[in-house]
PDB file of N, CA, C and O in Angstrom:
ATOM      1  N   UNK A   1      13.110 -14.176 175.339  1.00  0.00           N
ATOM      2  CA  UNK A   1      13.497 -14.406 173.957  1.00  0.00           C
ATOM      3  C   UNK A   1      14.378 -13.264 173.443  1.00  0.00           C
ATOM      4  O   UNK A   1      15.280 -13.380 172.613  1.00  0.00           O
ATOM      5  N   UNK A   2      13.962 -12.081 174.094  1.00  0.00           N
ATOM      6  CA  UNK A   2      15.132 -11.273 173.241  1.00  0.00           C
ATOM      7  C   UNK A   2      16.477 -11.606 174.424  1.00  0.00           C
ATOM      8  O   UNK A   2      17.374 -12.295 173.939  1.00  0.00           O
ATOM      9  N   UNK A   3      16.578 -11.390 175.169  1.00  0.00           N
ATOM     10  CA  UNK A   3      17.663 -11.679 175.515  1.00  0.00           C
ATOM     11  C   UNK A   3      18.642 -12.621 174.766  1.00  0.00           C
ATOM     12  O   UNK A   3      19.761 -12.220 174.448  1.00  0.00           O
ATOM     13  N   UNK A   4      18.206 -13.897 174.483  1.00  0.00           N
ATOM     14  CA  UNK A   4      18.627 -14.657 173.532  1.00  0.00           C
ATOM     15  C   UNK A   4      19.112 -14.399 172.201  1.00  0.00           C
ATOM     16  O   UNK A   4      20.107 -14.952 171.730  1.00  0.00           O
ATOM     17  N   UNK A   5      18.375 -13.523 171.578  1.00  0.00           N
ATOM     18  CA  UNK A   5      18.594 -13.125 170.541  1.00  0.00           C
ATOM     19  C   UNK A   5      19.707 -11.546 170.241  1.00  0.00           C
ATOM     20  O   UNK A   5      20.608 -11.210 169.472  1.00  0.00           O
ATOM     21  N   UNK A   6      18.869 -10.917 171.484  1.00  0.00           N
ATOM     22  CA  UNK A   6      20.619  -9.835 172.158  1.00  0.00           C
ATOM     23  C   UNK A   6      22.208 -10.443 171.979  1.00  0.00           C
ATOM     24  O   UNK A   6      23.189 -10.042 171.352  1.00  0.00           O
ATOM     25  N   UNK A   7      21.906 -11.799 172.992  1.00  0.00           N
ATOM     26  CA  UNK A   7      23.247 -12.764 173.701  1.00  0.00           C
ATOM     27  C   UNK A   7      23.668 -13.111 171.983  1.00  0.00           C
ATOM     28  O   UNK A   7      24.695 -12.733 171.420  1.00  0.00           O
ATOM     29  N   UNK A   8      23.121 -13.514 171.687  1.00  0.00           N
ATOM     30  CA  UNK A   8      23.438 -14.331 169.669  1.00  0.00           C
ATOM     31  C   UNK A   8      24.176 -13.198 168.976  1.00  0.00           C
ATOM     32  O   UNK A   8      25.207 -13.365 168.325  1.00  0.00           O
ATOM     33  N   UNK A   9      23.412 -11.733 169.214  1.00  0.00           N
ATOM     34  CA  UNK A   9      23.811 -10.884 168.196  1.00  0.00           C
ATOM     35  C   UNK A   9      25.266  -9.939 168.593  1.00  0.00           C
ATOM     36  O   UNK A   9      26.003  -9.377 167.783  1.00  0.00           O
ATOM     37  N   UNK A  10      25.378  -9.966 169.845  1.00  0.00           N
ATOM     38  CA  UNK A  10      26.746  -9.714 170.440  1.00  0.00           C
ATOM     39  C   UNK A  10      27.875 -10.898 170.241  1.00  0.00           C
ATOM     40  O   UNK A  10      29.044 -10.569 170.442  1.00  0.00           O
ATOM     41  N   UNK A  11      27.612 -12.168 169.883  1.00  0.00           N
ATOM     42  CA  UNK A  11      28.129 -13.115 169.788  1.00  0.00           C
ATOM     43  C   UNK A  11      28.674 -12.791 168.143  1.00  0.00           C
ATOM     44  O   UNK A  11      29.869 -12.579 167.939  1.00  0.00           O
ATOM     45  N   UNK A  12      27.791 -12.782 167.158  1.00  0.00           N
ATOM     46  CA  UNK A  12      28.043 -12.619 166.517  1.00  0.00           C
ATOM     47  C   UNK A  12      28.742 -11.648 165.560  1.00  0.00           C
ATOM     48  O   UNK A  12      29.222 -11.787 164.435  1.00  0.00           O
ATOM     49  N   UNK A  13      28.608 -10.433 166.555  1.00  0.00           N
ATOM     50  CA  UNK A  13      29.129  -9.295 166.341  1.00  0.00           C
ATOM     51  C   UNK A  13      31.126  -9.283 166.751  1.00  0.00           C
ATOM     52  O   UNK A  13      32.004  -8.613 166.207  1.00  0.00           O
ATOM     53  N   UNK A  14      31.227 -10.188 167.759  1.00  0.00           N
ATOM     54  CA  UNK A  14      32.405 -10.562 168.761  1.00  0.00           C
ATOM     55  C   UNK A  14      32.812 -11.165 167.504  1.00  0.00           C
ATOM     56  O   UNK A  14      33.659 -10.462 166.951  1.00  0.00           O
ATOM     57  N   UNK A  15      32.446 -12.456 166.705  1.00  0.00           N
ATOM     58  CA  UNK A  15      33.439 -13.603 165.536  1.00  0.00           C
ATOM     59  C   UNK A  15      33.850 -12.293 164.476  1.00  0.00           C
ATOM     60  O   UNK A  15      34.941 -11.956 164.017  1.00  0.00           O
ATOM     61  N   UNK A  16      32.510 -11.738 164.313  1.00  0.00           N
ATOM     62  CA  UNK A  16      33.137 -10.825 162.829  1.00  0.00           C
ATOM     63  C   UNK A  16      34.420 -10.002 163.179  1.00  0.00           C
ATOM     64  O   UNK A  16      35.274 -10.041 162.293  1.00  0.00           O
ATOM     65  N   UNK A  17      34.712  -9.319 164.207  1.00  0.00           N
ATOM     66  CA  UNK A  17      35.820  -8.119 164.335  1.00  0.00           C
ATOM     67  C   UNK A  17      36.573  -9.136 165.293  1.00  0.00           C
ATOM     68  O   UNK A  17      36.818  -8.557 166.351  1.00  0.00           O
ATOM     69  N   UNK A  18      37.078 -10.588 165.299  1.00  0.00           N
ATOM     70  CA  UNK A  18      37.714 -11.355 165.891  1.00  0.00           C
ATOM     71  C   UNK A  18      38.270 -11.898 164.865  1.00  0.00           C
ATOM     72  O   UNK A  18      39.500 -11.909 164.923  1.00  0.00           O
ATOM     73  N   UNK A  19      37.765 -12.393 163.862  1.00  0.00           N
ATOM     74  CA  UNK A  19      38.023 -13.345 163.123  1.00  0.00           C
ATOM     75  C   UNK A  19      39.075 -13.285 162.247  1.00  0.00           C
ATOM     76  O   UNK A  19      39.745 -14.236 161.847  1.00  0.00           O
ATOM     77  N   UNK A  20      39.238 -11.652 161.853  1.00  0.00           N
ATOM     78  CA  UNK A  20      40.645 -11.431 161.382  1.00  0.00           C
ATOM     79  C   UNK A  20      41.777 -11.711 161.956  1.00  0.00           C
ATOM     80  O   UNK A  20      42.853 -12.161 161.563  1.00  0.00           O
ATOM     81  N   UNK A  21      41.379 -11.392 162.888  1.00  0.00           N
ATOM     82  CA  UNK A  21      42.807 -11.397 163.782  1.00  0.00           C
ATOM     83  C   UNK A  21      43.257 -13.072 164.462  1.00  0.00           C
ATOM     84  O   UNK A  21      44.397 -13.340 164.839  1.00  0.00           O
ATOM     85  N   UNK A  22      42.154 -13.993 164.496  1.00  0.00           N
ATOM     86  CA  UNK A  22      42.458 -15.340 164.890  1.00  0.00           C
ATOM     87  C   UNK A  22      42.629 -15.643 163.741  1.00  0.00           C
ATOM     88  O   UNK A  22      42.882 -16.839 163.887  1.00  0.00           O
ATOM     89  N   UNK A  23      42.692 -15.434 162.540  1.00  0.00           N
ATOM     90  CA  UNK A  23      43.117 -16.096 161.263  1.00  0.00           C
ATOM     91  C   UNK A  23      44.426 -15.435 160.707  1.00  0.00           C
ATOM     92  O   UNK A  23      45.176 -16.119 160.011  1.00  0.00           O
ATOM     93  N   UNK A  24      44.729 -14.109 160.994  1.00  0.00           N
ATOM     94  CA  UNK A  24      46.164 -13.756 161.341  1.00  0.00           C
ATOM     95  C   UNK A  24      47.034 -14.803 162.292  1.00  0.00           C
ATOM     96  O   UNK A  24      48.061 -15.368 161.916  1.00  0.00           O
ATOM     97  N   UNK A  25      46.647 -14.894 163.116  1.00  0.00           N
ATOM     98  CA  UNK A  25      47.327 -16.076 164.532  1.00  0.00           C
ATOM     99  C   UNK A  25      47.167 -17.116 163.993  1.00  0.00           C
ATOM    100  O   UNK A  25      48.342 -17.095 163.627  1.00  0.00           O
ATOM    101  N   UNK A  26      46.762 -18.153 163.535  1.00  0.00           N
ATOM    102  CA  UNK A  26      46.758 -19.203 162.757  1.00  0.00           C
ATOM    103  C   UNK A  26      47.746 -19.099 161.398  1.00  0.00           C
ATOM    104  O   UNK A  26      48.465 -20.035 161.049  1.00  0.00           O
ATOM    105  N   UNK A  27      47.673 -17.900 160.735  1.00  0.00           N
ATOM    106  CA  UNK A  27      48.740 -17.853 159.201  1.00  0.00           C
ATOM    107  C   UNK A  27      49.922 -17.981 160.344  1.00  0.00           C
ATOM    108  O   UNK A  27      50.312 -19.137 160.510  1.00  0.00           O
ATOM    109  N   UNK A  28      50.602 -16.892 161.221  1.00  0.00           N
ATOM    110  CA  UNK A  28      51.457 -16.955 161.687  1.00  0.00           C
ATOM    111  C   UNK A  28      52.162 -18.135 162.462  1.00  0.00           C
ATOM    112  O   UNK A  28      53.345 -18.455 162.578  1.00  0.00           O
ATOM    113  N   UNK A  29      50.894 -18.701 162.986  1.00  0.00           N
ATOM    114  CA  UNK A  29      52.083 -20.120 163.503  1.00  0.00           C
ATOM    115  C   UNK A  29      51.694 -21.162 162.376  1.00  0.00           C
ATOM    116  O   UNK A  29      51.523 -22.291 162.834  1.00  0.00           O
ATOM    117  N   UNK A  30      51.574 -21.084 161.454  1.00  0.00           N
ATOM    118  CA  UNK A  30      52.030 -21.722 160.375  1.00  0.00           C
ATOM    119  C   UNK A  30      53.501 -21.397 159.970  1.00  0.00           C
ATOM    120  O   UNK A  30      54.468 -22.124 160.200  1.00  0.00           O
ATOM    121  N   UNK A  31      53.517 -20.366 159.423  1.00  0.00           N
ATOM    122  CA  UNK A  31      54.311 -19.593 159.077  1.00  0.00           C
ATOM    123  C   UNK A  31      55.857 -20.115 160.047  1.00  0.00           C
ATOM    124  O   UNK A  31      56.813 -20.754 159.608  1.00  0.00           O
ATOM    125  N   UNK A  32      55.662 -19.611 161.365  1.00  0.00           N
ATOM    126  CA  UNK A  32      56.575 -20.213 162.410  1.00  0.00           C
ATOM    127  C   UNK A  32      57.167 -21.894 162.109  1.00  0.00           C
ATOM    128  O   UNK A  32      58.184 -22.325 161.565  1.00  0.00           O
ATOM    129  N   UNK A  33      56.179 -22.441 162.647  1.00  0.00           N
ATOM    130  CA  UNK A  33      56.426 -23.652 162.077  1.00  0.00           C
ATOM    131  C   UNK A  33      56.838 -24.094 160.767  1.00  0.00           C
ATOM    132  O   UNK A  33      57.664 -24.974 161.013  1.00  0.00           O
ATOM    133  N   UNK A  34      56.736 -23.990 159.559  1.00  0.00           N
ATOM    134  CA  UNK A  34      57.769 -24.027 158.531  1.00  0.00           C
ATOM    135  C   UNK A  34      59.089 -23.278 158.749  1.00  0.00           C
ATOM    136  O   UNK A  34      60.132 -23.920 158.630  1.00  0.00           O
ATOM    137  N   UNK A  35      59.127 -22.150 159.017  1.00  0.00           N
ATOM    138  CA  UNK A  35      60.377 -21.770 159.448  1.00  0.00           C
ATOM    139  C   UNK A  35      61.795 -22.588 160.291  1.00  0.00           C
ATOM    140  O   UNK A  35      62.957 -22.893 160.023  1.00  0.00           O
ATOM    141  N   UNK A  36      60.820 -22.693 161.464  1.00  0.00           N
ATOM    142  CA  UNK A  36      61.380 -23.876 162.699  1.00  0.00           C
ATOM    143  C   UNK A  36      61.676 -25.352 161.528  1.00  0.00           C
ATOM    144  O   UNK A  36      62.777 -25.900 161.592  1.00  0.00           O
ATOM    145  N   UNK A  37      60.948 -25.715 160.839  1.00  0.00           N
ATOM    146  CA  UNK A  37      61.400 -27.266 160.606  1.00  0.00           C
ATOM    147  C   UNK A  37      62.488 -26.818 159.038  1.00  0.00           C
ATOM    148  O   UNK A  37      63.384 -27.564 158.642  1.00  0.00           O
ATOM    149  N   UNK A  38      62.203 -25.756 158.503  1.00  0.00           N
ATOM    150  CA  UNK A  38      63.335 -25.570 157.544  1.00  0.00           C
ATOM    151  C   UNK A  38      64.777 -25.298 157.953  1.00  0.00           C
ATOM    152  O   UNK A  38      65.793 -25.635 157.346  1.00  0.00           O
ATOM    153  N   UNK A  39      64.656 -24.508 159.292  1.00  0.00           N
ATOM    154  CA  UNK A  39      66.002 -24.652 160.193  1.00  0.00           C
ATOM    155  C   UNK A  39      66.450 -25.666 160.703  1.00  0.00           C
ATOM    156  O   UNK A  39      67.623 -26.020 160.589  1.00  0.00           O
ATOM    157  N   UNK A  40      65.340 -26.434 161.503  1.00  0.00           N
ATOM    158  CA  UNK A  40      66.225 -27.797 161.110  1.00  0.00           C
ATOM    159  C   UNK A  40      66.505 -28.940 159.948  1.00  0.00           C
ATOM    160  O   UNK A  40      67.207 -29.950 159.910  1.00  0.00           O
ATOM    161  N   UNK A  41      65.780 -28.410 159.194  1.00  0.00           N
ATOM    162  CA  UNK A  41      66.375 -29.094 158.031  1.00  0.00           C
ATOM    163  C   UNK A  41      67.862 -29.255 157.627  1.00  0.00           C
ATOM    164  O   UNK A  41      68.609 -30.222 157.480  1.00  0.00           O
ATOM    165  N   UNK A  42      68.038 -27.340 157.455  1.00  0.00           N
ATOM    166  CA  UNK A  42      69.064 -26.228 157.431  1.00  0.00           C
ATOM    167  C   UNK A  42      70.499 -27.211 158.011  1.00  0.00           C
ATOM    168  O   UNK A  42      71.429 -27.671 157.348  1.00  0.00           O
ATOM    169  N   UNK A  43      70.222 -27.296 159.504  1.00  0.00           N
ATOM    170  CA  UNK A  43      70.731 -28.167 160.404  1.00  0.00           C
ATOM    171  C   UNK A  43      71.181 -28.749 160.131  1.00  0.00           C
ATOM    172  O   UNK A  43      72.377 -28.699 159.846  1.00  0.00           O
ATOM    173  N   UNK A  44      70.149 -30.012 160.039  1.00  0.00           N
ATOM    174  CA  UNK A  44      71.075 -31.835 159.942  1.00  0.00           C
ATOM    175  C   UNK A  44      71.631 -31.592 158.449  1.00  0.00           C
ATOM    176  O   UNK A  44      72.599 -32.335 158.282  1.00  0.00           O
ATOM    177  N   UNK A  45      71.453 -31.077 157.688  1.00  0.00           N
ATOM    178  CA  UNK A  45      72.400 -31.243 156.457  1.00  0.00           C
ATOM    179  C   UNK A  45      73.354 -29.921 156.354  1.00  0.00           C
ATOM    180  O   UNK A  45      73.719 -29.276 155.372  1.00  0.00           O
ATOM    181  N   UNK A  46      73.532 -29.818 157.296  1.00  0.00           N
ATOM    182  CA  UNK A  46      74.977 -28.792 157.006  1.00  0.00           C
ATOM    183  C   UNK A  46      76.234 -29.928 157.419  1.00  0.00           C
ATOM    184  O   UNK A  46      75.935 -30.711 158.321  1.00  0.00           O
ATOM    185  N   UNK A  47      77.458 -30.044 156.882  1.00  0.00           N
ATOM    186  CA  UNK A  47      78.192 -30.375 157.077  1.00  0.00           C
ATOM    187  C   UNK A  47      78.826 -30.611 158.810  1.00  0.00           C
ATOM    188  O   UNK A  47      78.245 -29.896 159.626  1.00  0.00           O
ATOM    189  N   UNK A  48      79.644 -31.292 159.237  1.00  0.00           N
ATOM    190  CA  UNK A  48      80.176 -31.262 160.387  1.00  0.00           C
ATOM    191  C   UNK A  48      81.187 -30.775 160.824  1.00  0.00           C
ATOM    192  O   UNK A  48      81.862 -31.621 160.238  1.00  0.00           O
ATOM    193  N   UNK A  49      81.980 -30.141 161.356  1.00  0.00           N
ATOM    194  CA  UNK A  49      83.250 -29.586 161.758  1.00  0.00           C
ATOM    195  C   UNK A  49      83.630 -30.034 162.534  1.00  0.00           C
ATOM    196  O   UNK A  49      83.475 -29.528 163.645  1.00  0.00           O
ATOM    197  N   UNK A  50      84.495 -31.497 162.337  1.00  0.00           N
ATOM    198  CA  UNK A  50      85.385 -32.051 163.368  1.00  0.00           C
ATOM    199  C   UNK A  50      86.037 -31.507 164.032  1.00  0.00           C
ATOM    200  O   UNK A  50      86.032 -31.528 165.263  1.00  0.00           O
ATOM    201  N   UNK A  51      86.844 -30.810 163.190  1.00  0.00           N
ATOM    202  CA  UNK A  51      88.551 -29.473 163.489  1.00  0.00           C
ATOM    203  C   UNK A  51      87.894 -28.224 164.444  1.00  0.00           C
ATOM    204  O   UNK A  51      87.341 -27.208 164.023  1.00  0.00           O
ATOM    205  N   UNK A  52      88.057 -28.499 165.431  1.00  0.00           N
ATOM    206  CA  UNK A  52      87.069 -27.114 166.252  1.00  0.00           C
ATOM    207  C   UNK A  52      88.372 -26.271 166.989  1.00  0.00           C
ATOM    208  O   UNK A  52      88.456 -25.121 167.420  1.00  0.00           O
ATOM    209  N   UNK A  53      89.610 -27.719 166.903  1.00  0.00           N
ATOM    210  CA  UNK A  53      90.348 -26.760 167.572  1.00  0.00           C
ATOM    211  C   UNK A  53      91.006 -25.616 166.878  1.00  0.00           C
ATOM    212  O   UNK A  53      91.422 -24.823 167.723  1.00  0.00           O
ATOM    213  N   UNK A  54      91.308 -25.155 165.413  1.00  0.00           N
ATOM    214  CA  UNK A  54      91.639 -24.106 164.774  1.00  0.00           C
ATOM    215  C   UNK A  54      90.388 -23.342 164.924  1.00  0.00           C
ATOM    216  O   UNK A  54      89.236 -23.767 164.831  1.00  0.00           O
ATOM    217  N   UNK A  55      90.732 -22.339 165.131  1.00  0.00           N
ATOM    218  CA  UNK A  55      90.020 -20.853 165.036  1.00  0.00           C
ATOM    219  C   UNK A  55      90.013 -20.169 164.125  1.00  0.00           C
ATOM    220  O   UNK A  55      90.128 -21.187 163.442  1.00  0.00           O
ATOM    221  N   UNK A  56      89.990 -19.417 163.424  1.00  0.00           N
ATOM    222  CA  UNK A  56      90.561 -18.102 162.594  1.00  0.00           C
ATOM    223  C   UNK A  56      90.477 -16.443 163.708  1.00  0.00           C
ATOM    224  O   UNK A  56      89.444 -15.825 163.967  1.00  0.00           O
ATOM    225  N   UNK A  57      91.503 -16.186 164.043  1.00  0.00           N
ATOM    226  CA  UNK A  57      91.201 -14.650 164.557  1.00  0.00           C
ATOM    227  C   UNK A  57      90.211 -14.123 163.558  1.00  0.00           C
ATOM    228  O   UNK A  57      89.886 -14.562 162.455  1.00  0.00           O
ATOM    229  N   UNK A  58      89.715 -12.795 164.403  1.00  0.00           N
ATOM    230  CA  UNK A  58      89.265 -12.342 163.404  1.00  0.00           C
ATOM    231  C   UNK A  58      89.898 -10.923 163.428  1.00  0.00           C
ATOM    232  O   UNK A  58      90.097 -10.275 164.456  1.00  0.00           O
ATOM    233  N   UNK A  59      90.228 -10.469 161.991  1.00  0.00           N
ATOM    234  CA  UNK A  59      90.999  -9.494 161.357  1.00  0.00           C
ATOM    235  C   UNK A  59      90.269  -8.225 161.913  1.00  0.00           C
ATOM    236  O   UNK A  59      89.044  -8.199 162.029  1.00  0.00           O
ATOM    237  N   UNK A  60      90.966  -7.321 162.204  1.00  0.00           N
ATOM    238  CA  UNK A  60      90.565  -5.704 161.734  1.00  0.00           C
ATOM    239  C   UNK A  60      90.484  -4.916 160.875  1.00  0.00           C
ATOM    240  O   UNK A  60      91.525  -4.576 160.313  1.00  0.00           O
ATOM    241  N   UNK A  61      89.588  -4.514 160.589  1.00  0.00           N
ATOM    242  CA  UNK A  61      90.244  -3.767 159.118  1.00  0.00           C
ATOM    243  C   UNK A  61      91.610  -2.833 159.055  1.00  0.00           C
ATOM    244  O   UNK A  61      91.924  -2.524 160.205  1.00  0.00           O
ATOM    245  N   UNK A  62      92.109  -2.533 158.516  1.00  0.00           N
ATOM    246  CA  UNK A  62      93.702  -1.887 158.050  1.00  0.00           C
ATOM    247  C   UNK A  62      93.097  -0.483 157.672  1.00  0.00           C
ATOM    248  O   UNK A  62      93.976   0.367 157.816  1.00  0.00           O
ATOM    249  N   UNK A  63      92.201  -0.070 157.346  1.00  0.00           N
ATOM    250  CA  UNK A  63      91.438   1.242 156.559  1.00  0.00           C
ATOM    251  C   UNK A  63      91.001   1.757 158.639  1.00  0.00           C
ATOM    252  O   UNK A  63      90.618   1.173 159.653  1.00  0.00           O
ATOM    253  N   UNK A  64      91.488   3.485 158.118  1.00  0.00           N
ATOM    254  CA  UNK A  64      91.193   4.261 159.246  1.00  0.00           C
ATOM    255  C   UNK A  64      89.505   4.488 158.912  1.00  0.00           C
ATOM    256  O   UNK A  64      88.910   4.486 157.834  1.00  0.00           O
ATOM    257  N   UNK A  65      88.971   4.700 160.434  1.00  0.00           N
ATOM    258  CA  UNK A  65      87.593   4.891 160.536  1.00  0.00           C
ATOM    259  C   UNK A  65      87.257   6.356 159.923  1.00  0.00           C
ATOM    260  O   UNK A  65      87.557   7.377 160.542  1.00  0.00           O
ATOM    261  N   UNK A  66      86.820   6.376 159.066  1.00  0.00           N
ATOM    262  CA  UNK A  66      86.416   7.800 159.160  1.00  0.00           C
ATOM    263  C   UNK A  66      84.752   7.699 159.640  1.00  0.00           C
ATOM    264  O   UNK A  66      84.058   6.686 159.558  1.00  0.00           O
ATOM    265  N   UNK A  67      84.313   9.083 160.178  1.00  0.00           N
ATOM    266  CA  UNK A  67      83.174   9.132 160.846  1.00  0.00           C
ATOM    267  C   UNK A  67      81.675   9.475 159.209  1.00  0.00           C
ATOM    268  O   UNK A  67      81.604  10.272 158.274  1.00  0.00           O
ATOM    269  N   UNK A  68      81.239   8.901 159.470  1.00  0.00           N
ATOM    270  CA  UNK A  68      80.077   8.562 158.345  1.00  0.00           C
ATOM    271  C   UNK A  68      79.053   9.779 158.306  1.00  0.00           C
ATOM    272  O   UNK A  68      78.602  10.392 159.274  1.00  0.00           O
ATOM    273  N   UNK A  69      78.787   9.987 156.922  1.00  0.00           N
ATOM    274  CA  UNK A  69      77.864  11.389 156.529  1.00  0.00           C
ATOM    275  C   UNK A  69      77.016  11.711 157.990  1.00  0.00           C
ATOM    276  O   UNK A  69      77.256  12.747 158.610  1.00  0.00           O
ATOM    277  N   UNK A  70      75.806  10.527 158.565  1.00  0.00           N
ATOM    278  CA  UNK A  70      75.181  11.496 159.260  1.00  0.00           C
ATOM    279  C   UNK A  70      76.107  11.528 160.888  1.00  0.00           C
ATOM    280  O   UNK A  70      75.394  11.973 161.787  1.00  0.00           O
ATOM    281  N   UNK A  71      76.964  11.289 161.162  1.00  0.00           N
ATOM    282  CA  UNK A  71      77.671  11.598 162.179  1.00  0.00           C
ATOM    283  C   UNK A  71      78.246  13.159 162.140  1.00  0.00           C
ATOM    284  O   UNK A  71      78.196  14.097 162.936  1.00  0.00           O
ATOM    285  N   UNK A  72      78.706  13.004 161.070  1.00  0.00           N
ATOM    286  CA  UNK A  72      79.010  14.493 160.204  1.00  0.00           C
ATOM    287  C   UNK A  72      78.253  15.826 160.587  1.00  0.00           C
ATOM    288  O   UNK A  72      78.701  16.776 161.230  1.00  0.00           O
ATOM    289  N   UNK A  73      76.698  15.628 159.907  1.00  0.00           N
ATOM    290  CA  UNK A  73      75.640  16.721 160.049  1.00  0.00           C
ATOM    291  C   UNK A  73      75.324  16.234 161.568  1.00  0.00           C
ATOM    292  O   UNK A  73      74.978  17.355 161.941  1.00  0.00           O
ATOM    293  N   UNK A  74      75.172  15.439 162.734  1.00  0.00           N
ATOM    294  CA  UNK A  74      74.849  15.704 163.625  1.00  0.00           C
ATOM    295  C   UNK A  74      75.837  16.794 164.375  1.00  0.00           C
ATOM    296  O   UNK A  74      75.518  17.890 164.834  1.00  0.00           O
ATOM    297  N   UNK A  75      76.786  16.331 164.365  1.00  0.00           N
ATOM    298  CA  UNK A  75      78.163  17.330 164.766  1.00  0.00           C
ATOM    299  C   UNK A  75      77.773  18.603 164.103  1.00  0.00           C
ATOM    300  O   UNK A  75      77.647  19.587 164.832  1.00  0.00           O
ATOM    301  N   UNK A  76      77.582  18.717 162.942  1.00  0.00           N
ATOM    302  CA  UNK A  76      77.500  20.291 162.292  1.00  0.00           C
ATOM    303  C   UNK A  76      76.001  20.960 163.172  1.00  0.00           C
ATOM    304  O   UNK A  76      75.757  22.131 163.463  1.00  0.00           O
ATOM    305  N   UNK A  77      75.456  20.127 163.342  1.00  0.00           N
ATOM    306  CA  UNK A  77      73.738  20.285 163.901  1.00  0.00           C
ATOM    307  C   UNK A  77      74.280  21.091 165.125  1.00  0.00           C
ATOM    308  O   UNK A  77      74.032  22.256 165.438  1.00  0.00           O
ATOM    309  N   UNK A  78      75.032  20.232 165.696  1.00  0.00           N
ATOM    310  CA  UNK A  78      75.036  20.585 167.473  1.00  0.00           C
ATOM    311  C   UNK A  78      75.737  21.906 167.277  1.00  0.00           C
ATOM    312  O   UNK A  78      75.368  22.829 168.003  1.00  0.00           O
ATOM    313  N   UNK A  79      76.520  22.089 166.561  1.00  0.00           N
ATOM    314  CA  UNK A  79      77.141  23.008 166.960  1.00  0.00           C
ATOM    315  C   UNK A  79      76.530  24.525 166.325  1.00  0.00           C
ATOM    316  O   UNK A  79      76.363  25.542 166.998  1.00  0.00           O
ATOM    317  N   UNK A  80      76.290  24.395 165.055  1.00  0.00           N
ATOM    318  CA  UNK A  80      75.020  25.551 164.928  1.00  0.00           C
ATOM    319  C   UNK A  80      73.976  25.910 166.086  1.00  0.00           C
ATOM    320  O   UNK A  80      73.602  27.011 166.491  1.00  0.00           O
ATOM    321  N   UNK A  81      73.601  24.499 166.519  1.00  0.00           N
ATOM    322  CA  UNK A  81      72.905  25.061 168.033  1.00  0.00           C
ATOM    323  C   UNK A  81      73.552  26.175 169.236  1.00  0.00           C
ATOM    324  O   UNK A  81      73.210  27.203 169.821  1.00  0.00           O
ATOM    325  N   UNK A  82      74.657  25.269 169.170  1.00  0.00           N
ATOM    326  CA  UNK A  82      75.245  26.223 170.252  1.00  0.00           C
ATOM    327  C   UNK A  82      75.865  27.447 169.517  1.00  0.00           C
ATOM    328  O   UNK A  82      75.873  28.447 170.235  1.00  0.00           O
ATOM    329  N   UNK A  83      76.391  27.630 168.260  1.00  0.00           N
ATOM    330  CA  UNK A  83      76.347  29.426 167.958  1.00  0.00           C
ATOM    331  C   UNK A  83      75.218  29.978 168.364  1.00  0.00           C
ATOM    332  O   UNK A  83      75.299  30.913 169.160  1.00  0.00           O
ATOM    333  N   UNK A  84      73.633  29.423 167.809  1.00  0.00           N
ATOM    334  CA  UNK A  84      72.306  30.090 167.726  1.00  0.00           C
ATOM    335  C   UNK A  84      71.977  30.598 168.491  1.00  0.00           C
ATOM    336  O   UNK A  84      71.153  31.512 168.451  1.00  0.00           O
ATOM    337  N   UNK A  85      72.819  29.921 169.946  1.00  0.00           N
ATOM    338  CA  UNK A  85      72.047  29.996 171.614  1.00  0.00           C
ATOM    339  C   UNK A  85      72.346  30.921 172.091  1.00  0.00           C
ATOM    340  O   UNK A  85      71.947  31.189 173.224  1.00  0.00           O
TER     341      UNK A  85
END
């Protein structure tokens, strides 16, 4: 009899610190699944594009790259290193 009642209380101990997490996994493929059928929703009512044979290139920008703030301080970084060294 205790064994039984051991086997029950490990059982029961297993649903409580399980149960979050299989009811996480259940929200989530919910979740999935609305997603998936709103994309195809998304889908069949988007318009059609007969004209496939025009393209548009696509442009470059005309503006020179300049290198962006933290590209900046990494460069300033490295090289304080190597004075320091």
């Amino acid at each position: 009899m205790n064994a039984l009642s051991e086997y029950l209380t490990v059982l029961a101990l297993f649903l409580v610190l399980a149960a979050p997490a299989l009811v996480g996994h259940l929200h989530e493929r919910r979740i999935d699944r609305q997603l998936k059928d709103a994309a195809q929703a998304a889908l069949a009512a988007r318009p059609v594009n007969r004209d496939r044979t025009r393209t548009r290139a696509q442009k470059s920008s005309s503006r020179s790259t300049v290198p962006s703030t933290a590209t900046w301080y990494a460069d300033g970084r490295r090289s304080k290193k190597l004075v320091s060294s």
